[in-house]
Coordinates of C-alpha atoms in Angstrom, one line a residue:
X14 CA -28.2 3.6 107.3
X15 CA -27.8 1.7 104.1
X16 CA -24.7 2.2 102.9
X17 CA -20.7 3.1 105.2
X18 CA -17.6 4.2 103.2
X19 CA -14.0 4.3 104.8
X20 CA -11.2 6.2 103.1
X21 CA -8.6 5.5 104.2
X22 CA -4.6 6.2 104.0
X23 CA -1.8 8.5 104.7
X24 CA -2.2 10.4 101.9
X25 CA -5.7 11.5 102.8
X26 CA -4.7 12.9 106.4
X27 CA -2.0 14.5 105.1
X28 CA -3.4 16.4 102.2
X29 CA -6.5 17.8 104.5
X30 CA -3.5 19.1 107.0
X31 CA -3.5 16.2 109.5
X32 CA -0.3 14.9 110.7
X33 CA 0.9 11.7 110.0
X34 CA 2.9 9.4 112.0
X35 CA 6.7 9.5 109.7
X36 CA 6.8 13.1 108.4
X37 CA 10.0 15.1 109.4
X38 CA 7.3 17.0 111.6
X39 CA 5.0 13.9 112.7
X40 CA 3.2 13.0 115.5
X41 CA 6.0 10.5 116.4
X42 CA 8.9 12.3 116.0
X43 CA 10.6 12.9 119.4
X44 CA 9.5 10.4 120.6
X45 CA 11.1 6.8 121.0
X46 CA 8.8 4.3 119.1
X47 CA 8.3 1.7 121.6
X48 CA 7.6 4.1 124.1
X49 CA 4.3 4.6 121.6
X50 CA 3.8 1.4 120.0
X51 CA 4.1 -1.2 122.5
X52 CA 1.2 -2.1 125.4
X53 CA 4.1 -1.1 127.8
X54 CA 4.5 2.2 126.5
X55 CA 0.8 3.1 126.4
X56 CA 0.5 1.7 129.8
X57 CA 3.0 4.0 130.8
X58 CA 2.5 7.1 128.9
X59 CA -1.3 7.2 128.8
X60 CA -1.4 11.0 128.9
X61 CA -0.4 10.7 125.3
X62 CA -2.7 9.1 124.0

């Protein structure tokens, strides 16, 4: 392989219908950011992830 490109950014995922993290209806909403964003929250909420 000769050549790698990386798009990147929140407008791509959410334009092709992914979910992004601070929508109204994102994939953290509900949910208490450090329970998701910390090594202690992962630790204890691996199922999540």
């Amino acid at each position: 392989m000769k050549h790698i490109v990386v798009l990147s950014g929140a407008g791509i995922s959410a334009e092709s219908g992914i979910k992004t993290f601070r929508d109204a209806d994102g994939l953290w909403e509900g949910h208490d950011v450090m329970e998701v964003a910390t090594p202690q929250g992962f630790a204890a909420n691996q199922n999540w992830f």
